[in-house]
């Protein structure tokens, strides 16, 4: 029987009625793994007030559904073992999950470098020779967003054993980590839960408590308003966007559309495919304008403006009034516009589109662009558009309902449904989308606190991957958004017991934001899970004219591959590269007679580094104040 919500009709004498309301939570199903050595929590849904008997093998627990229909049963901690049958039964119905193991459960989460599947990693064909492992179980959480925490996934999902057919589409970093852990304890089953989404910001994964603490009550209130009335929330948010726009461009097309020179848009498609030279390769802002003529009856009753998918972000105005703001390259834009926004005769629709990467604009096809009237009829909007390119280049403020950077929207839909299942730990690989934004350490600590709240484990282990290099190496010292994120990852981990930072700084590719060596990354994650995360800088002190940097987590001694350690900088008002010498768990950065207040290492998007310990582990970027 397949699926966590499969219903069984079982009794000693006759089949019991099937109840569609009785179900396990989405993380429970055939071939699931439950966490060993911790109380085992099993949750699900049932009619309100229903009493349940829940059995795991020979162990029995009782539960009762609350007024909201949610029930929870707790079993005593168990050692690794199985397979077991897990069964929840009321007087007249039951659900079962077969082949359940007790072992270690890991949640793997983040953006595209965690999502990147095994089939896209290096040596895929060779690695598939060892893909089959019935004790390694995989669960992929479907992508979804929600303004409030959910108890179910956006779509059904089921556990699968690792095979040559199932492993290729699973997270490579997560799978390779688990494969190493399986070698360390061959008799322990491992369950992997992949909840990842490319391009997402960390704030999209926060729980409601962290969201409110970090971003304040006003943002939480605005998100609540969007849940009740999207148009009202957009109207409240628009002044922030407009104020920002005025820092970018003196022209306000939504107020004075005739103040700029518009060009005909030849079609509806990503703008790189339209054959328009001004749009080719555009990273920045383009405005689109469409005039819609309505009768008095059509205008009076309101309509829904459908624009299809827009890449990346949009701010939409109707007759100068804001009606919608979205971000994301996979979500269609459908904005309900009330009658008093429209007028009989000509109406002006203006769409500001921001593109930050790749191509942009209306993704099409043309027939998805339309105005749906109150009587169900529609006016096609797949032609007659005009465009104008602004000189604005900046990134706009993002609303709290933003699909991939909204406040907690992804965590609400992809992590909250896991409930209070037991976890061995969490592996987190994200930060690329937060480059250039300060305070990543605060957001990361909020994320970790949220995990520990949800899973009722104040000591839950969290492994954080320091960003891999991407982009051209820097020939001279300078500022780096990626190095800043790495250092803030380091600071958050240093301040949070039970966490570990796993460096991937040397595993990147300057030409590919998705480096393929996830095998080595998986090995490093596994070492960290076993208590050996590798060297990280902890302090810097003066020693005469030199600076001595001390490291924790060093196995053996630090050494510079192919010579002395490089990528060290001494800084005061400015920074300069400096000569360094490794000695055990320290590195001496030699002074040059100039003032020194800080020392930096690997401070570039793609630094060239050669500092390793005896386990071939390397530290990530850091900046330390010299004491």
mmCIF file of N, CA, C and O in Angstrom, residues 72-154:
data_model
loop_
_atom_site.group_PDB
_atom_site.id
_atom_site.type_symbol
_atom_site.label_atom_id
_atom_site.label_comp_id
_atom_site.label_asym_id
_atom_site.label_seq_id
_atom_site.Cartn_x
_atom_site.Cartn_y
_atom_site.Cartn_z
ATOM 1 N N UNK A 72 -1.660 13.814 18.022
ATOM 2 C CA UNK A 72 -0.236 13.549 18.203
ATOM 3 C C UNK A 72 -0.062 12.408 19.190
ATOM 4 O O UNK A 72 -0.648 12.427 20.268
ATOM 5 N N UNK A 73 0.738 11.436 18.801
ATOM 6 C CA UNK A 73 1.083 10.311 19.684
ATOM 7 C C UNK A 73 2.591 10.298 19.883
ATOM 8 O O UNK A 73 3.349 10.563 18.944
ATOM 9 N N UNK A 74 3.020 9.961 21.102
ATOM 10 C CA UNK A 74 4.448 9.936 21.407
ATOM 11 C C UNK A 74 4.842 8.567 21.936
ATOM 12 O O UNK A 74 4.233 8.055 22.891
ATOM 13 N N UNK A 75 5.867 7.981 21.304
ATOM 14 C CA UNK A 75 6.405 6.691 21.726
ATOM 15 C C UNK A 75 7.734 6.910 22.439
ATOM 16 O O UNK A 75 8.443 7.886 22.164
ATOM 17 N N UNK A 76 8.106 6.010 23.337
ATOM 18 C CA UNK A 76 9.423 6.117 23.969
ATOM 19 C C UNK A 76 10.532 6.004 22.936
ATOM 20 O O UNK A 76 10.352 5.456 21.848
ATOM 21 N N UNK A 77 11.697 6.554 23.276
ATOM 22 C CA UNK A 77 12.847 6.464 22.384
ATOM 23 C C UNK A 77 13.174 4.996 22.092
ATOM 24 O O UNK A 77 13.020 4.120 22.945
ATOM 25 N N UNK A 78 13.603 4.724 20.864
ATOM 26 C CA UNK A 78 13.949 3.376 20.428
ATOM 27 C C UNK A 78 15.333 3.376 19.791
ATOM 28 O O UNK A 78 15.785 4.387 19.257
ATOM 29 N N UNK A 79 15.988 2.242 19.830
ATOM 30 C CA UNK A 79 17.248 2.067 19.129
ATOM 31 C C UNK A 79 16.971 1.864 17.646
ATOM 32 O O UNK A 79 15.850 1.616 17.229
ATOM 33 N N UNK A 80 18.013 1.958 16.845
ATOM 34 C CA UNK A 80 17.870 1.740 15.413
ATOM 35 C C UNK A 80 17.357 0.330 15.153
ATOM 36 O O UNK A 80 17.779 -0.635 15.812
ATOM 37 N N UNK A 81 16.447 0.214 14.217
ATOM 38 C CA UNK A 81 15.911 -1.106 13.890
ATOM 39 C C UNK A 81 14.728 -1.012 12.949
ATOM 40 O O UNK A 81 14.390 0.028 12.432
ATOM 41 N N UNK A 82 14.079 -2.156 12.753
ATOM 42 C CA UNK A 82 12.936 -2.231 11.845
ATOM 43 C C UNK A 82 13.173 -3.333 10.808
ATOM 44 O O UNK A 82 14.149 -4.085 10.895
ATOM 45 N N UNK A 83 12.304 -3.496 9.859
ATOM 46 C CA UNK A 83 11.145 -2.641 9.580
ATOM 47 C C UNK A 83 9.965 -2.911 10.524
ATOM 48 O O UNK A 83 9.784 -4.004 11.032
ATOM 49 N N UNK A 84 9.167 -1.839 10.718
ATOM 50 C CA UNK A 84 7.987 -1.902 11.554
ATOM 51 C C UNK A 84 6.750 -1.515 10.736
ATOM 52 O O UNK A 84 6.849 -0.849 9.702
ATOM 53 N N UNK A 85 5.601 -1.908 11.273
ATOM 54 C CA UNK A 85 4.339 -1.389 10.753
ATOM 55 C C UNK A 85 3.840 -0.330 11.739
ATOM 56 O O UNK A 85 3.746 -0.586 12.943
ATOM 57 N N UNK A 86 3.531 0.826 11.231
ATOM 58 C CA UNK A 86 2.973 1.908 12.019
ATOM 59 C C UNK A 86 1.488 1.991 11.690
ATOM 60 O O UNK A 86 1.107 2.068 10.519
ATOM 61 N N UNK A 87 0.636 1.968 12.732
ATOM 62 C CA UNK A 87 -0.808 1.930 12.506
ATOM 63 C C UNK A 87 -1.509 2.894 13.458
ATOM 64 O O UNK A 87 -1.179 2.965 14.645
ATOM 65 N N UNK A 88 -2.442 3.665 12.915
ATOM 66 C CA UNK A 88 -3.304 4.525 13.725
ATOM 67 C C UNK A 88 -4.741 4.112 13.462
ATOM 68 O O UNK A 88 -5.162 4.044 12.304
ATOM 69 N N UNK A 89 -5.504 3.812 14.528
ATOM 70 C CA UNK A 89 -6.858 3.291 14.354
ATOM 71 C C UNK A 89 -7.836 3.984 15.280
ATOM 72 O O UNK A 89 -7.534 4.278 16.444
ATOM 73 N N UNK A 90 -9.017 4.261 14.743
ATOM 74 C CA UNK A 90 -10.155 4.692 15.537
ATOM 75 C C UNK A 90 -11.088 3.495 15.670
ATOM 76 O O UNK A 90 -10.734 2.375 15.292
ATOM 77 N N UNK A 91 -12.292 3.710 16.168
ATOM 78 C CA UNK A 91 -13.232 2.592 16.295
ATOM 79 C C UNK A 91 -13.652 2.041 14.939
ATOM 80 O O UNK A 91 -14.020 0.868 14.827
ATOM 81 N N UNK A 92 -13.581 2.876 13.897
ATOM 82 C CA UNK A 92 -14.151 2.410 12.632
ATOM 83 C C UNK A 92 -13.251 2.620 11.419
ATOM 84 O O UNK A 92 -13.678 2.418 10.286
ATOM 85 N N UNK A 93 -12.014 3.065 11.610
ATOM 86 C CA UNK A 93 -11.125 3.215 10.454
ATOM 87 C C UNK A 93 -9.682 3.187 10.923
ATOM 88 O O UNK A 93 -9.396 3.274 12.125
ATOM 89 N N UNK A 94 -8.767 3.045 9.969
ATOM 90 C CA UNK A 94 -7.351 2.947 10.307
ATOM 91 C C UNK A 94 -6.489 3.383 9.132
ATOM 92 O O UNK A 94 -6.920 3.356 7.979
ATOM 93 N N UNK A 95 -5.286 3.797 9.456
ATOM 94 C CA UNK A 95 -4.268 4.054 8.441
ATOM 95 C C UNK A 95 -3.019 3.288 8.852
ATOM 96 O O UNK A 95 -2.759 3.076 10.039
ATOM 97 N N UNK A 96 -2.238 2.873 7.874
ATOM 98 C CA UNK A 96 -1.022 2.120 8.150
ATOM 99 C C UNK A 96 0.113 2.597 7.255
ATOM 100 O O UNK A 96 -0.118 3.080 6.139
ATOM 101 N N UNK A 97 1.326 2.442 7.760
ATOM 102 C CA UNK A 97 2.539 2.662 6.987
ATOM 103 C C UNK A 97 3.435 1.462 7.210
ATOM 104 O O UNK A 97 3.733 1.112 8.364
ATOM 105 N N UNK A 98 3.853 0.826 6.137
ATOM 106 C CA UNK A 98 4.663 -0.390 6.224
ATOM 107 C C UNK A 98 6.129 -0.090 5.915
ATOM 108 O O UNK A 98 6.470 0.903 5.273
ATOM 109 N N UNK A 99 6.996 -0.990 6.388
ATOM 110 C CA UNK A 99 8.417 -0.873 6.104
ATOM 111 C C UNK A 99 9.086 0.291 6.799
ATOM 112 O O UNK A 99 10.114 0.800 6.338
ATOM 113 N N UNK A 100 8.522 0.732 7.927
ATOM 114 C CA UNK A 100 9.063 1.888 8.634
ATOM 115 C C UNK A 100 10.315 1.483 9.415
ATOM 116 O O UNK A 100 10.320 0.464 10.108
ATOM 117 N N UNK A 101 11.370 2.286 9.305
ATOM 118 C CA UNK A 101 12.609 2.037 10.026
ATOM 119 C C UNK A 101 12.809 3.088 11.116
ATOM 120 O O UNK A 101 12.305 4.219 11.014
ATOM 121 N N UNK A 102 13.537 2.717 12.136
ATOM 122 C CA UNK A 102 14.002 3.660 13.142
ATOM 123 C C UNK A 102 15.501 3.833 12.922
ATOM 124 O O UNK A 102 16.256 2.860 12.928
ATOM 125 N N UNK A 103 15.913 5.048 12.668
ATOM 126 C CA UNK A 103 17.319 5.334 12.360
ATOM 127 C C UNK A 103 17.595 6.810 12.537
ATOM 128 O O UNK A 103 17.209 7.401 13.540
ATOM 129 N N UNK A 104 18.261 7.427 11.574
ATOM 130 C CA UNK A 104 18.571 8.849 11.632
ATOM 131 C C UNK A 104 17.847 9.581 10.504
ATOM 132 O O UNK A 104 17.847 9.121 9.356
ATOM 133 N N UNK A 105 17.263 10.733 10.831
ATOM 134 C CA UNK A 105 16.515 11.539 9.869
ATOM 135 C C UNK A 105 17.196 12.890 9.723
ATOM 136 O O UNK A 105 17.443 13.580 10.721
ATOM 137 N N UNK A 106 17.496 13.262 8.487
ATOM 138 C CA UNK A 106 18.124 14.544 8.190
ATOM 139 C C UNK A 106 17.215 15.377 7.304
ATOM 140 O O UNK A 106 16.691 14.882 6.310
ATOM 141 N N UNK A 107 17.043 16.623 7.682
ATOM 142 C CA UNK A 107 16.377 17.596 6.835
ATOM 143 C C UNK A 107 17.443 18.376 6.086
ATOM 144 O O UNK A 107 18.339 18.958 6.698
ATOM 145 N N UNK A 108 17.364 18.376 4.759
ATOM 146 C CA UNK A 108 18.301 19.120 3.922
ATOM 147 C C UNK A 108 17.538 20.243 3.236
ATOM 148 O O UNK A 108 16.537 19.987 2.560
ATOM 149 N N UNK A 109 18.007 21.480 3.408
ATOM 150 C CA UNK A 109 17.214 22.603 2.941
ATOM 151 C C UNK A 109 18.120 23.708 2.428
ATOM 152 O O UNK A 109 19.322 23.740 2.699
ATOM 153 N N UNK A 110 17.534 24.646 1.662
ATOM 154 C CA UNK A 110 18.280 25.763 1.134
ATOM 155 C C UNK A 110 17.845 26.117 -0.266
ATOM 156 O O UNK A 110 16.712 25.841 -0.675
ATOM 157 N N UNK A 111 18.763 26.707 -1.053
ATOM 158 C CA UNK A 111 18.416 27.104 -2.399
ATOM 159 C C UNK A 111 19.064 26.166 -3.410
ATOM 160 O O UNK A 111 19.229 24.981 -3.135
ATOM 161 N N UNK A 112 19.426 26.650 -4.590
ATOM 162 C CA UNK A 112 19.683 25.749 -5.717
ATOM 163 C C UNK A 112 20.878 24.831 -5.523
ATOM 164 O O UNK A 112 20.903 23.732 -6.090
ATOM 165 N N UNK A 113 21.884 25.223 -4.746
ATOM 166 C CA UNK A 113 23.014 24.322 -4.564
ATOM 167 C C UNK A 113 22.691 23.159 -3.635
ATOM 168 O O UNK A 113 23.384 22.151 -3.652
ATOM 169 N N UNK A 114 21.629 23.289 -2.836
ATOM 170 C CA UNK A 114 21.122 22.117 -2.127
ATOM 171 C C UNK A 114 20.155 21.354 -3.008
ATOM 172 O O UNK A 114 20.107 20.120 -2.980
ATOM 173 N N UNK A 115 19.395 22.062 -3.822
ATOM 174 C CA UNK A 115 18.416 21.412 -4.697
ATOM 175 C C UNK A 115 19.070 20.655 -5.840
ATOM 176 O O UNK A 115 18.501 19.673 -6.348
ATOM 177 N N UNK A 116 20.257 21.078 -6.286
ATOM 178 C CA UNK A 116 20.912 20.471 -7.447
ATOM 179 C C UNK A 116 20.932 18.955 -7.340
ATOM 180 O O UNK A 116 21.434 18.407 -6.366
ATOM 181 N N UNK A 117 20.378 18.238 -8.328
ATOM 182 C CA UNK A 117 20.217 16.784 -8.204
ATOM 183 C C UNK A 117 21.492 16.012 -8.493
ATOM 184 O O UNK A 117 22.425 16.515 -9.127
ATOM 185 N N UNK A 118 21.487 14.781 -8.050
ATOM 186 C CA UNK A 118 22.634 13.900 -8.227
ATOM 187 C C UNK A 118 23.011 13.778 -9.707
ATOM 188 O O UNK A 118 24.194 13.737 -10.053
ATOM 189 N N UNK A 119 22.033 13.769 -10.577
ATOM 190 C CA UNK A 119 22.328 13.583 -12.003
ATOM 191 C C UNK A 119 23.145 14.733 -12.584
ATOM 192 O O UNK A 119 23.782 14.579 -13.633
ATOM 193 N N UNK A 120 23.159 15.890 -11.935
ATOM 194 C CA UNK A 120 23.921 17.031 -12.437
ATOM 195 C C UNK A 120 25.274 17.177 -11.746
ATOM 196 O O UNK A 120 26.051 18.071 -12.093
ATOM 197 N N UNK A 121 25.574 16.318 -10.796
ATOM 198 C CA UNK A 121 26.842 16.394 -10.088
ATOM 199 C C UNK A 121 27.919 15.618 -10.845
ATOM 200 O O UNK A 121 27.633 14.827 -11.754
ATOM 201 N N UNK A 122 29.167 15.850 -10.448
ATOM 202 C CA UNK A 122 30.284 15.187 -11.114
ATOM 203 C C UNK A 122 30.216 13.672 -10.959
ATOM 204 O O UNK A 122 29.744 13.155 -9.949
ATOM 205 N N UNK A 123 30.714 12.979 -11.962
ATOM 206 C CA UNK A 123 30.849 11.521 -11.942
ATOM 207 C C UNK A 123 29.519 10.825 -11.686
ATOM 208 O O UNK A 123 29.448 9.826 -10.962
ATOM 209 N N UNK A 124 28.470 11.323 -12.293
ATOM 210 C CA UNK A 124 27.148 10.753 -12.069
ATOM 211 C C UNK A 124 27.095 9.274 -12.447
ATOM 212 O O UNK A 124 26.638 8.436 -11.659
ATOM 213 N N UNK A 125 27.564 8.940 -13.641
ATOM 214 C CA UNK A 125 27.473 7.551 -14.091
ATOM 215 C C UNK A 125 28.218 6.608 -13.153
ATOM 216 O O UNK A 125 27.717 5.538 -12.792
ATOM 217 N N UNK A 126 29.421 7.009 -12.745
ATOM 218 C CA UNK A 126 30.187 6.147 -11.853
ATOM 219 C C UNK A 126 29.544 5.987 -10.491
ATOM 220 O O UNK A 126 29.537 4.887 -9.917
ATOM 221 N N UNK A 127 28.972 7.059 -9.961
ATOM 222 C CA UNK A 127 28.383 7.008 -8.632
ATOM 223 C C UNK A 127 27.102 6.174 -8.600
ATOM 224 O O UNK A 127 26.731 5.648 -7.547
ATOM 225 N N UNK A 128 26.431 6.037 -9.728
ATOM 226 C CA UNK A 128 25.186 5.279 -9.750
ATOM 227 C C UNK A 128 25.406 3.782 -9.546
ATOM 228 O O UNK A 128 24.460 3.041 -9.271
ATOM 229 N N UNK A 129 26.656 3.328 -9.647
ATOM 230 C CA UNK A 129 26.925 1.919 -9.374
ATOM 231 C C UNK A 129 26.640 1.545 -7.927
ATOM 232 O O UNK A 129 26.413 0.367 -7.619
ATOM 233 N N UNK A 130 26.654 2.550 -7.047
ATOM 234 C CA UNK A 130 26.378 2.270 -5.632
ATOM 235 C C UNK A 130 25.124 3.002 -5.154
ATOM 236 O O UNK A 130 24.973 3.287 -3.967
ATOM 237 N N UNK A 131 24.213 3.315 -6.076
ATOM 238 C CA UNK A 131 23.022 4.080 -5.705
ATOM 239 C C UNK A 131 21.998 3.252 -4.947
ATOM 240 O O UNK A 131 21.254 3.785 -4.124
ATOM 241 N N UNK A 132 21.929 1.960 -5.226
ATOM 242 C CA UNK A 132 20.897 1.119 -4.609
ATOM 243 C C UNK A 132 21.234 0.860 -3.139
ATOM 244 O O UNK A 132 22.279 0.288 -2.826
ATOM 245 N N UNK A 133 20.347 1.305 -2.249
ATOM 246 C CA UNK A 133 20.544 1.098 -0.817
ATOM 247 C C UNK A 133 19.167 1.122 -0.149
ATOM 248 O O UNK A 133 18.593 2.187 0.075
ATOM 249 N N UNK A 134 18.624 -0.043 0.195
ATOM 250 C CA UNK A 134 17.284 -0.085 0.800
ATOM 251 C C UNK A 134 17.224 0.566 2.179
ATOM 252 O O UNK A 134 16.131 0.860 2.669
ATOM 253 N N UNK A 135 18.378 0.811 2.802
ATOM 254 C CA UNK A 135 18.406 1.452 4.124
ATOM 255 C C UNK A 135 18.567 2.965 4.018
ATOM 256 O O UNK A 135 18.645 3.651 5.032
ATOM 257 N N UNK A 136 18.607 3.489 2.800
ATOM 258 C CA UNK A 136 18.665 4.931 2.591
ATOM 259 C C UNK A 136 17.358 5.352 1.931
ATOM 260 O O UNK A 136 17.067 4.973 0.801
ATOM 261 N N UNK A 137 16.556 6.135 2.657
ATOM 262 C CA UNK A 137 15.208 6.483 2.209
ATOM 263 C C UNK A 137 15.145 7.974 1.883
ATOM 264 O O UNK A 137 15.737 8.805 2.589
ATOM 265 N N UNK A 138 14.390 8.332 0.845
ATOM 266 C CA UNK A 138 14.363 9.684 0.310
ATOM 267 C C UNK A 138 12.942 10.229 0.276
ATOM 268 O O UNK A 138 12.016 9.544 -0.157
ATOM 269 N N UNK A 139 12.768 11.483 0.705
ATOM 270 C CA UNK A 139 11.484 12.176 0.625
ATOM 271 C C UNK A 139 11.734 13.589 0.115
ATOM 272 O O UNK A 139 12.473 14.354 0.738
ATOM 273 N N UNK A 140 11.139 13.935 -1.010
ATOM 274 C CA UNK A 140 11.272 15.280 -1.577
ATOM 275 C C UNK A 140 9.997 16.063 -1.310
ATOM 276 O O UNK A 140 8.904 15.642 -1.701
ATOM 277 N N UNK A 141 10.131 17.205 -0.661
ATOM 278 C CA UNK A 141 8.977 18.041 -0.337
ATOM 279 C C UNK A 141 8.607 18.872 -1.565
ATOM 280 O O UNK A 141 9.461 19.573 -2.123
ATOM 281 N N UNK A 142 7.356 18.829 -2.008
ATOM 282 C CA UNK A 142 6.945 19.622 -3.175
ATOM 283 C C UNK A 142 7.055 21.123 -2.891
ATOM 284 O O UNK A 142 6.800 21.578 -1.773
ATOM 285 N N UNK A 143 7.424 21.881 -3.912
ATOM 286 C CA UNK A 143 7.516 23.336 -3.771
ATOM 287 C C UNK A 143 6.121 23.934 -3.554
ATOM 288 O O UNK A 143 5.171 23.585 -4.247
ATOM 289 N N UNK A 144 6.036 24.838 -2.590
ATOM 290 C CA UNK A 144 4.776 25.504 -2.302
ATOM 291 C C UNK A 144 5.057 26.693 -1.401
ATOM 292 O O UNK A 144 6.117 26.777 -0.764
ATOM 293 N N UNK A 145 4.116 27.636 -1.354
ATOM 294 C CA UNK A 145 4.194 28.756 -0.428
ATOM 295 C C UNK A 145 2.869 28.889 0.298
ATOM 296 O O UNK A 145 1.823 28.453 -0.193
ATOM 297 N N UNK A 146 2.904 29.494 1.467
ATOM 298 C CA UNK A 146 1.681 29.727 2.247
ATOM 299 C C UNK A 146 1.927 30.897 3.185
ATOM 300 O O UNK A 146 3.022 31.043 3.735
ATOM 301 N N UNK A 147 0.910 31.708 3.384
ATOM 302 C CA UNK A 147 1.046 32.853 4.280
ATOM 303 C C UNK A 147 0.941 32.469 5.749
ATOM 304 O O UNK A 147 1.310 33.246 6.624
ATOM 305 N N UNK A 148 0.447 31.261 6.014
ATOM 306 C CA UNK A 148 0.351 30.741 7.380
ATOM 307 C C UNK A 148 0.938 29.332 7.397
ATOM 308 O O UNK A 148 0.921 28.618 6.385
ATOM 309 N N UNK A 149 1.466 28.875 8.552
ATOM 310 C CA UNK A 149 1.993 27.503 8.621
ATOM 311 C C UNK A 149 0.928 26.474 8.272
ATOM 312 O O UNK A 149 -0.216 26.565 8.720
ATOM 313 N N UNK A 150 1.323 25.475 7.461
ATOM 314 C CA UNK A 150 0.403 24.433 7.028
ATOM 315 C C UNK A 150 0.748 23.113 7.693
ATOM 316 O O UNK A 150 1.871 22.912 8.172
ATOM 317 N N UNK A 151 -0.213 22.198 7.677
ATOM 318 C CA UNK A 151 0.028 20.852 8.213
ATOM 319 C C UNK A 151 0.144 19.822 7.101
ATOM 320 O O UNK A 151 0.416 18.650 7.378
ATOM 321 N N UNK A 152 -0.073 20.226 5.854
ATOM 322 C CA UNK A 152 0.046 19.311 4.719
ATOM 323 C C UNK A 152 0.926 19.941 3.662
ATOM 324 O O UNK A 152 1.042 21.167 3.565
ATOM 325 N N UNK A 153 1.559 19.101 2.841
ATOM 326 C CA UNK A 153 2.345 19.597 1.722
ATOM 327 C C UNK A 153 1.419 20.142 0.637
ATOM 328 O O UNK A 153 0.222 19.830 0.598
ATOM 329 N N UNK A 154 1.997 20.925 -0.278
ATOM 330 C CA UNK A 154 1.216 21.445 -1.378
ATOM 331 C C UNK A 154 0.709 20.361 -2.302
ATOM 332 O O UNK A 154 -0.346 20.513 -2.934
#
